Every structure is written in structure tokens, then in C-alpha cells.
CSV table of C-alpha atoms in Angstrom, one decimal:
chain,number,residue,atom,x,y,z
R,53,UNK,CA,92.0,-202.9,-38.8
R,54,UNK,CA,93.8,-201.8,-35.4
R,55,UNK,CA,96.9,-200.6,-35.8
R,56,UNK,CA,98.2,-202.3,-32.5
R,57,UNK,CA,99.5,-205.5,-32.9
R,58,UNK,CA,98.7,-208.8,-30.1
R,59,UNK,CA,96.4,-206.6,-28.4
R,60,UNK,CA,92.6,-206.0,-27.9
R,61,UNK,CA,90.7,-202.8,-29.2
R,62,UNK,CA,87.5,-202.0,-27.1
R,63,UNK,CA,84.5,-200.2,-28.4
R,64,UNK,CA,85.1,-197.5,-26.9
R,65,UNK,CA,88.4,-197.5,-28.8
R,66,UNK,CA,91.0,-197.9,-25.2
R,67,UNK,CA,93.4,-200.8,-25.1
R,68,UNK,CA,93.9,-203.4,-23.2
R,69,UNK,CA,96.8,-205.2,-22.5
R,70,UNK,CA,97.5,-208.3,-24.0
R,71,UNK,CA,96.8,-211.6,-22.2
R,72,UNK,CA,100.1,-213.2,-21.6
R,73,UNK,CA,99.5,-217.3,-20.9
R,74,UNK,CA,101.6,-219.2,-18.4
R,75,UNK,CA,104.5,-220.9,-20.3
R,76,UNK,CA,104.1,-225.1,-19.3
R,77,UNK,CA,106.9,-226.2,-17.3
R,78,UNK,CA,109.7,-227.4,-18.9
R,79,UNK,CA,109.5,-231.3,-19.7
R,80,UNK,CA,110.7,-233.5,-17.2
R,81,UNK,CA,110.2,-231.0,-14.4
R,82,UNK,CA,107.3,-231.3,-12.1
R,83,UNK,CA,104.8,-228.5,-11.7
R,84,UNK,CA,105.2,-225.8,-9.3
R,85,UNK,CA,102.5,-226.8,-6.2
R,86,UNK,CA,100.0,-224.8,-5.8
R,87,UNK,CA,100.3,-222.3,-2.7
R,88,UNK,CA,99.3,-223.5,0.8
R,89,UNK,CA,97.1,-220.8,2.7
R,90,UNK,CA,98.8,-220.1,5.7
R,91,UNK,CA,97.3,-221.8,9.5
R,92,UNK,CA,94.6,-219.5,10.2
R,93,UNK,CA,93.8,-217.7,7.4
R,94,UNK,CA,90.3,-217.5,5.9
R,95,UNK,CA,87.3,-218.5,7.6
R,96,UNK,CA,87.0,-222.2,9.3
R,97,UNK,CA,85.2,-224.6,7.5
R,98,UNK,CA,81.0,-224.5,8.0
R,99,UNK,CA,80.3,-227.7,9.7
R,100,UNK,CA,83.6,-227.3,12.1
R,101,UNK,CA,82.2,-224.0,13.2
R,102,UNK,CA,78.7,-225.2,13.9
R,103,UNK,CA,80.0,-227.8,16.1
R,104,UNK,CA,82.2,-225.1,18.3
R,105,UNK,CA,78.8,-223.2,18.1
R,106,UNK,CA,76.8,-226.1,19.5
R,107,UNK,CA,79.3,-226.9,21.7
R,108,UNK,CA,79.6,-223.6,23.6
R,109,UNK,CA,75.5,-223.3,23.6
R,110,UNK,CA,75.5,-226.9,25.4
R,111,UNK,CA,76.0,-225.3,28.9
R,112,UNK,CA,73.6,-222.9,28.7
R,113,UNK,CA,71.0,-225.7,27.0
R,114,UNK,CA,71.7,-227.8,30.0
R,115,UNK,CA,71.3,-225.0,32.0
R,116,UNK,CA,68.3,-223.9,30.7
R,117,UNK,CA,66.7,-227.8,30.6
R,118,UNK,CA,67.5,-228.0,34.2
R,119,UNK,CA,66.0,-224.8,35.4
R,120,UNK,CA,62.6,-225.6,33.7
R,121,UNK,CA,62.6,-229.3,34.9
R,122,UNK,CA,63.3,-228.0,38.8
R,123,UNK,CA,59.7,-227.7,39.8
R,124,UNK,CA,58.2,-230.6,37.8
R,125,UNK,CA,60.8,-233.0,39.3
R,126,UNK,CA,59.8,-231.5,43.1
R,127,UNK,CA,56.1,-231.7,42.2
R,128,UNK,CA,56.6,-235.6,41.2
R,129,UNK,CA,59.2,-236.2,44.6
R,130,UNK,CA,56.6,-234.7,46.7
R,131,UNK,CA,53.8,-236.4,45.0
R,132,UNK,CA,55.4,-239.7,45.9
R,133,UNK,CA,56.8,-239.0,49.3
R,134,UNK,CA,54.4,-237.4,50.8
R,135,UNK,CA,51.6,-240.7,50.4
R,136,UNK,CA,54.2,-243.1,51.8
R,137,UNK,CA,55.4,-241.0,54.6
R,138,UNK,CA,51.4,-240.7,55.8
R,139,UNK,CA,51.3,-236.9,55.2
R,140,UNK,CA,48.3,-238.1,53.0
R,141,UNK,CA,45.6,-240.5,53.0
R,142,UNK,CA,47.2,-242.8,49.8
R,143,UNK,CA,44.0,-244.3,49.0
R,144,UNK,CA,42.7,-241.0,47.2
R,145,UNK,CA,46.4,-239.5,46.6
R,146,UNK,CA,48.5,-243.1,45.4
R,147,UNK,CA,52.5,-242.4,44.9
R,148,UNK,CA,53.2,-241.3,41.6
R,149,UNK,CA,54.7,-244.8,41.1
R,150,UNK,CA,51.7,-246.6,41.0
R,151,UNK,CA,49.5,-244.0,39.0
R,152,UNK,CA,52.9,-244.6,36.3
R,153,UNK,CA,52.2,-248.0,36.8
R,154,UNK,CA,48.4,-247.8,35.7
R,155,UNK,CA,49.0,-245.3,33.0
R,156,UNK,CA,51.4,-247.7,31.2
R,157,UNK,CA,48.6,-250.8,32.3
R,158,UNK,CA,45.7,-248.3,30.3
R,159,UNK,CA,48.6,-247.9,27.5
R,160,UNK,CA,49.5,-251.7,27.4
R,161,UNK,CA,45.6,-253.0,26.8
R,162,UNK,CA,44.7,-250.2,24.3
R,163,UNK,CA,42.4,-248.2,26.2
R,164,UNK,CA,44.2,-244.6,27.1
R,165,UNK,CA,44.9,-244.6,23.0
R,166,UNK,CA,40.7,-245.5,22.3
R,167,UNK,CA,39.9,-242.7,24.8
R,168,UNK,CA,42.7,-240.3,23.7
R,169,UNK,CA,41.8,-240.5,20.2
R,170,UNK,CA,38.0,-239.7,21.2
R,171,UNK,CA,39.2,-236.4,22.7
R,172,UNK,CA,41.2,-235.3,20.6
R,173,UNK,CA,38.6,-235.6,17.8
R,174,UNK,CA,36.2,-233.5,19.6
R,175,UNK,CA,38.4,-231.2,21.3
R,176,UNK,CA,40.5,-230.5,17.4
R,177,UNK,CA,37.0,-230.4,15.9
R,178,UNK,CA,35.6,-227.9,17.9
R,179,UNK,CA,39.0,-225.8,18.3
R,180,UNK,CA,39.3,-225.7,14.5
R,181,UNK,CA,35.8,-224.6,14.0
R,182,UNK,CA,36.0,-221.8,16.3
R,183,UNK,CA,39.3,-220.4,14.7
R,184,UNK,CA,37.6,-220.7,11.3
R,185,UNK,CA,34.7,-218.5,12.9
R,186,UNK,CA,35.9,-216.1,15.2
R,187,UNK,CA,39.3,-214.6,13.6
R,188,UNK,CA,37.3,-213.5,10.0
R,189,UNK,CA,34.6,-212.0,12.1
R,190,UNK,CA,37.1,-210.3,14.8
R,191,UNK,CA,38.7,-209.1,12.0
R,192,UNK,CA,35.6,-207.7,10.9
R,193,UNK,CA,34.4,-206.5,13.7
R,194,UNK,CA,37.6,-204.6,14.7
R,195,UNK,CA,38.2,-203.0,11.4
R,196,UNK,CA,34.2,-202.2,10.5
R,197,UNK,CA,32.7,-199.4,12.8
R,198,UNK,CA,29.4,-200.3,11.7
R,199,UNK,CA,29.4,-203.9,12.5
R,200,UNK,CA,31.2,-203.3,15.6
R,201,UNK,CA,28.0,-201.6,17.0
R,202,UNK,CA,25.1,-203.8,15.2
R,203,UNK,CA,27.2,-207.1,17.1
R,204,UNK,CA,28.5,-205.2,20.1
R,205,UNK,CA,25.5,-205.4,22.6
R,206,UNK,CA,25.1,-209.1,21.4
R,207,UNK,CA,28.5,-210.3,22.2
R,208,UNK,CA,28.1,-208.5,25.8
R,209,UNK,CA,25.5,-210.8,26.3
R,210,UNK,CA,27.1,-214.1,25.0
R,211,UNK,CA,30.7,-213.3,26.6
R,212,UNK,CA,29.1,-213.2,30.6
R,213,UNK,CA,27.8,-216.5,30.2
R,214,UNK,CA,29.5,-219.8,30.6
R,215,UNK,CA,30.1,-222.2,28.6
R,216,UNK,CA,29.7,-224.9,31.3
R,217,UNK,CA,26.3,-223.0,32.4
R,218,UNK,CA,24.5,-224.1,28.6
R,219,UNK,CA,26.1,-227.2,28.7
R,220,UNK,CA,22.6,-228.4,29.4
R,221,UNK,CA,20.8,-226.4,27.0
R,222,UNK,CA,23.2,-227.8,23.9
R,223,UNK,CA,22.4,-231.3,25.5
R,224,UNK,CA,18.6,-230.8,25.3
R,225,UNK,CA,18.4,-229.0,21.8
R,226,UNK,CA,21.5,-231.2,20.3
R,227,UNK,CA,21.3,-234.5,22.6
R,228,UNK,CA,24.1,-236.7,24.1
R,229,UNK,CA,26.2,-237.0,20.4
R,230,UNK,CA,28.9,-235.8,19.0
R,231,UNK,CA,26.9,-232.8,18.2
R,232,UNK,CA,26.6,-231.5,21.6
R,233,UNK,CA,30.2,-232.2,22.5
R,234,UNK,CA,31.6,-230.6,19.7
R,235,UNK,CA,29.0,-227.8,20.1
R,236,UNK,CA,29.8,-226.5,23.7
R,237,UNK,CA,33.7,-226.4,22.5
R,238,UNK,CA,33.1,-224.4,19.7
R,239,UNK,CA,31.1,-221.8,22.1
R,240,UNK,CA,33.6,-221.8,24.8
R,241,UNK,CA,36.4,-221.9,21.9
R,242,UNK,CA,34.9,-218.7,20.3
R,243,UNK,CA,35.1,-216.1,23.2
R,244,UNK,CA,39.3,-215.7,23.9
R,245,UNK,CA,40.0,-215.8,19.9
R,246,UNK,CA,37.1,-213.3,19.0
R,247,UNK,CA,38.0,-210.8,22.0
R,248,UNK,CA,41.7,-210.8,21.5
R,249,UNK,CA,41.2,-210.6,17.5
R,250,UNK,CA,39.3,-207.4,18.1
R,251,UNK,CA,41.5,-206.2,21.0
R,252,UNK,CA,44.7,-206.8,18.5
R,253,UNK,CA,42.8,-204.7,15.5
R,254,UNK,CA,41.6,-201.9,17.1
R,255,UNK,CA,45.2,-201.5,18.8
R,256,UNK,CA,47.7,-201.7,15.9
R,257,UNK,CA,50.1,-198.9,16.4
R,258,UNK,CA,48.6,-195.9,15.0
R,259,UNK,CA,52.4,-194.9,13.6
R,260,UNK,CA,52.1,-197.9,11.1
R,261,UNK,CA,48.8,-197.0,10.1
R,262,UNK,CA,50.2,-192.9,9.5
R,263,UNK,CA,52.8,-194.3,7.9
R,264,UNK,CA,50.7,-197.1,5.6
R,265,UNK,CA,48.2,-194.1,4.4
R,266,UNK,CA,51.4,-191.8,3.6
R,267,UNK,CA,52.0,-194.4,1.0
R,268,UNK,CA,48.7,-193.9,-0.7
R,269,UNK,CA,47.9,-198.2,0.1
R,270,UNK,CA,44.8,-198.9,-0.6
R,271,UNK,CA,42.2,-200.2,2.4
R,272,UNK,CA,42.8,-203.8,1.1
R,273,UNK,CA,46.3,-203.3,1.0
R,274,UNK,CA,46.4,-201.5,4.3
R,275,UNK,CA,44.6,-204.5,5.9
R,276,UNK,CA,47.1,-207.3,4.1
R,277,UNK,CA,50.3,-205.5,4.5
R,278,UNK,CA,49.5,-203.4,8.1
R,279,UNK,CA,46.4,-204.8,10.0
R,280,UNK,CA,47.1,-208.6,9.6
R,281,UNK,CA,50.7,-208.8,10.5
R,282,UNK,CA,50.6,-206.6,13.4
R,283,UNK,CA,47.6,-208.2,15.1
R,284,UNK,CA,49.0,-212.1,14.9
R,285,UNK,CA,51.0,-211.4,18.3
R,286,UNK,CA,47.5,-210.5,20.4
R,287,UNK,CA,45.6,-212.9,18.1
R,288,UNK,CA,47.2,-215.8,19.1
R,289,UNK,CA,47.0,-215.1,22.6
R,290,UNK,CA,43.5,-216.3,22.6
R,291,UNK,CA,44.3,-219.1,19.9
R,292,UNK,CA,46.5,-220.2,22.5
R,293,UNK,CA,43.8,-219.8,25.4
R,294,UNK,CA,41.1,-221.2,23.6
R,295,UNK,CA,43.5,-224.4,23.0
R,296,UNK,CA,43.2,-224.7,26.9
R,297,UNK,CA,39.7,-224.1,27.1
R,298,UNK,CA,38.7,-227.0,24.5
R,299,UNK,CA,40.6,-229.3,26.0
R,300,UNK,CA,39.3,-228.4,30.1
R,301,UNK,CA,35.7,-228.1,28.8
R,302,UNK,CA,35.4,-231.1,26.4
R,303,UNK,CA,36.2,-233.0,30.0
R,304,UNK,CA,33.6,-231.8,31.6
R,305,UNK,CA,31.6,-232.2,28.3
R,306,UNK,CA,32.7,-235.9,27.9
R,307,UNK,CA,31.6,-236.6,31.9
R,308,UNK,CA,27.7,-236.6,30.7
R,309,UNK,CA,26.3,-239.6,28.5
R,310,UNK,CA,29.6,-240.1,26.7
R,311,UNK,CA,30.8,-243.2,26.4
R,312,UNK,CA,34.6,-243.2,25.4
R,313,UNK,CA,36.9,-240.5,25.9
R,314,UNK,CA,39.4,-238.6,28.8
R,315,UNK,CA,36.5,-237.2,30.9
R,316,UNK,CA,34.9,-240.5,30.6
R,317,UNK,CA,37.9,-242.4,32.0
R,318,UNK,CA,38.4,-239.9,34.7
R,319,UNK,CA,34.6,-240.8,35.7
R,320,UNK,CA,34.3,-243.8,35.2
R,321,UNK,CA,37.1,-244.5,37.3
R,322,UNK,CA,36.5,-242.5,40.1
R,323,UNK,CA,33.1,-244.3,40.2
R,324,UNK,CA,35.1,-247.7,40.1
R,325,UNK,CA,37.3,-246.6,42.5
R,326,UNK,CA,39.8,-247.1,40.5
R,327,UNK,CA,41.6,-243.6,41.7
R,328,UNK,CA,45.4,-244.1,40.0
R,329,UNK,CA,43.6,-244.3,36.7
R,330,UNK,CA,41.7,-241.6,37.1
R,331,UNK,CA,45.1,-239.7,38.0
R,332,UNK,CA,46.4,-241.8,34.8
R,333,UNK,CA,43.6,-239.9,32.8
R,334,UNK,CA,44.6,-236.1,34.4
R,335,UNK,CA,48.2,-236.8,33.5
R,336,UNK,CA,47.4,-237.5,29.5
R,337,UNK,CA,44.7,-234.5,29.6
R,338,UNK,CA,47.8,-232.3,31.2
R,339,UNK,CA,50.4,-233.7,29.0
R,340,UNK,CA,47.8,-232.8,25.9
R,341,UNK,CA,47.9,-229.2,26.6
R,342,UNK,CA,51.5,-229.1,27.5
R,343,UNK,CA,52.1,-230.3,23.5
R,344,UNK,CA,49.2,-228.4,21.8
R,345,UNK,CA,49.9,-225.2,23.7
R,346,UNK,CA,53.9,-225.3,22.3
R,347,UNK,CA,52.5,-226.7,18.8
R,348,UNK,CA,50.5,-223.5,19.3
R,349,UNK,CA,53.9,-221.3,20.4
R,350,UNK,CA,55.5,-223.3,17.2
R,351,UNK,CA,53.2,-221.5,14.6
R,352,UNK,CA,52.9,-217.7,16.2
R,353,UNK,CA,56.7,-217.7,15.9
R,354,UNK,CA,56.1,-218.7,11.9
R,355,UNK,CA,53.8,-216.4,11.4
R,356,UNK,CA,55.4,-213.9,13.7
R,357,UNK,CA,59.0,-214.3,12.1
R,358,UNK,CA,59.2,-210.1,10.6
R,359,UNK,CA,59.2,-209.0,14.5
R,360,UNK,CA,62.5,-207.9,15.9
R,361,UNK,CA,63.6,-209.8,19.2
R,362,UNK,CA,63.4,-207.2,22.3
R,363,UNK,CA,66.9,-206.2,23.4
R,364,UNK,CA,68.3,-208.3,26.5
């Protein structure tokens, strides 16, 4: 038994001091209130700071909104000035008033969304096809030596020639389908993510790589931990140019023996004469890539979270 009474023996055979409890208050007195932590003390609640947060970032957002809307909002004054004030013949250039008012008439009867949704089936089809091809065998080709010069002379070949310039060779071999349509994306699709997969392997900074084998990685590991990461910047620069190109050449794709679709509209109304619906058919093709191609930015930033913001 310890010899020390009210107190607590440790292992280790010190002593602690014995825990003395609060005596209650006497009866009939209230307790003593608990005290108040003085104005300013401690950090500000999370919510109230966010707001003061948001609300000092609101200039520079509105700022920022402004700036990027400037030449958009001068395109669209010009575009409907310059028809009414005779600088331009408005029978092929309307105001942008009355192409407005036959893109919302193509919205209203259902056609711009039968059309659009033809597109963008072909055009996400083809896109996704190409990415499932060309970044496994970039990445092949950029890290392999040996398959780098078995492929090399026959992707000189393939990269001179234009995808619009075998559009009639996929039409005669394929016919007027989906096939072909989806075909000729896939081609044009393939080039910018295939190049700039390669480009980003081959150039990953050789310090990493030092640094990686110093480690004792293995080549697997290398390539998961090393390789991949650093080449998604330079990768995604062709995801994001092949985005373009699917849309741009589906168009001209869709403008032989199709019979729904954006490049169908924009011909068929240009035949018709029907010239602010064919502007009405640009607008949603240009609006398209304005959303894929910051979809596009959306993910790189995901997957390119681990990078360090430049300074300034």
C-alpha cells in the first residue's frame, strides 16, 4: 500500500497531487457565471469570416467579369450596328437581334436541341475514342525507344495529312453513316493528343527522373509516381485542342449526306436562304466549344492539383 494518503502513486513510483473538486455553491446562492471572453479575442467565427472574405474578393470578381466580357460585348454592338447603319449588306450579315430572334424560334419548335444532340453524339463519340487511343500509345511511344522508331516514320506520314483531305476516302470505304462521321473525328482527334502525349514524356524534367532512380523506384513505379503526373500539364494541351478539332471537323463532316445535325443546319440554311439561322447554328457550334473547352480546363486543374501556383 502507498504510504501517502489522498494522493495517486504512478508506476514509475512519483506523485501526483491530489485532485481537489470544486466545492458547490452554497444553497440559495446562484452560481458564479461563467467568464465572458473579452471583444476581440480569439478567432471570428467561420461563416462571418467567409462572408468578409467574399465580400472583399467581390470587386476584383466584378472586375475581373467585366474585363473578360469587354470584347464580346463590342463584338455583339458592332455586329448589330454596323448592318443597320449600311456599313454592311444586312441580307448576308442580319443584326444580332434577329439572328437572337431565330436562334430562340429554332429553340422554341425543337429543332436546334434535335440537331445539337446529333452533334454532340458524334463529336463526344469520336473525342472519347481518340483519348482512349492516343494517350496509352503516346505514353508508349514516349517512354519505349523501340516503339518510338518501329511507329516513328509511320506517324510522319499520317500527321502531314488532313483530316478534311480523307474525308472522302472514309466516305467511300465507310459510306454516308454514322461510321464515317465518327470515323474522320477520331482521325483528326488522334493527332494533337498523341503528339503532345509524346512531347510531355520525352520532356519530363530530367531532375525528377535523377531524383526518382536515387530512390531505387522501380520502372513501374517511376512511370506511376514520375512520368504520369508530370506529363498531364502538356497532355492536356492537345486534349484540349483535339476538343476543338472534333467539334470544327464534325461540321464539315455533317455538311455531306447527313441529315440532322449543326453542319446540316448551317447548310441547309444557307441553301434556304435562310442566313440568321445559319448564324443561329455558328452561335451554338461556338458556344459548344466555349463550355467543352472550360469542362476541359475544369479536369486538368483536378488532375493537376499537386502543382505549385507560379509566383505573381
Amino acid at each position: 500500500m502507498s504510504a501517502v494518503t489522498g494522493t495517486e502513486t504512478e508506476s514509475a513510483g512519483t506523485v501526483r497531487a491530489p485532485r481537489v473538486a470544486e466545492a458547490p455553491p452554497p444553497a440559495g446562492e446562484p452560481a458564479p457565471a461563467a467568464p465572458r471572453p473579452s471583444r476581440g479575442s480569439g478567432p471570428p467565427p467561420a461563416p462571418a469570416a467567409r462572408r468578409r472574405g467574399a465580400l472583399r474578393r467581390l470587386p476584383y470578381l466584378l472586375l475581373k467579369t467585366a474585363t473578360k466580357s469587354v470584347a464580346v460585348a463590342a463584338l455583339l454592338l458592332v455586329w448589330e450596328t454596323a448592318p443597320r447603319l449600311g456599313l454592311v449588306d444586312r441580307t448576308f450579315l442580319p443584326p444580332f437581334s434577329e439572328v437572337a430572334g431565330a436562334w430562340w424560334g429554332l429553340v422554341a419548335d425543337g429543332q436546334l436541341a434535335v440537331h445539337t444532340r446529333a452533334s454532340l453524339a458524334r463529336s463526344f463519340s469520336g473525342f472519347g475514342l481518340a483519348v482512349a487511343v492516343a494517350v496509352p500509345l503516346g505514353l508508349l511511344i514516349g517512354w519505349y525507344r523501340p516503339v518510338a522508331d518501329l511507329l516513328g516514320p509511320l506517324l510522319e506520314v499520317f500527321r502531314n495529312t488532313a483530316a478534311l483531305a480523307l474525308l472522302p476516302v472514309f466516305v467511300l470505304l465507310l459510306g454516308i453513316g454514322e461510321t464515317s462521321k465518327i470515323s474522320i473525328v477520331v482521325y483528326a482527334c488522334t493527332w494533337p493528343i498523341l503528339l503532345n502525349t509524346i512531347s510531355a514524356v520525352r520532356n519530363v524534367d530530367p531532375t525528377l527522373l535523377r531524383l526518382a532512380k536515387s530512390m531505387d523506384l522501380s520502372a513501374p513505379r517511376l512511370f506511376q509516381k514520375v512520368i504520369l503526373p508530370a506529363s498531364v500539364p502538356v497532355m492536356f494541351t492537345g486534349v484540349r485542342l483535339a476538343g476543338a478539332v472534333s467539334i470544327l471537323v464534325l461540321v464539315a463532316a455533317e455538311m455531306i449526306g447527313a441529315k440532322a445535325g449543326l453542319g446540316y443546319l448551317i447548310n441547309a440554311s444557307q441553301y434556304n436562304f435562310a442566313i440568321p439561322q445559319m448564324y443561329a447554328g455558328i452561335i451554338t457550334i461556338s458556344a459548344i466549344g466555349v463550355v467543352f473547352n472550360q469542362f476541359l480546363v475544369a479536369v486538368e486543374r483536378r488532375l493537376s492539383s499537386w502543382r505549385v501556383p507560379a509566383a505573381g
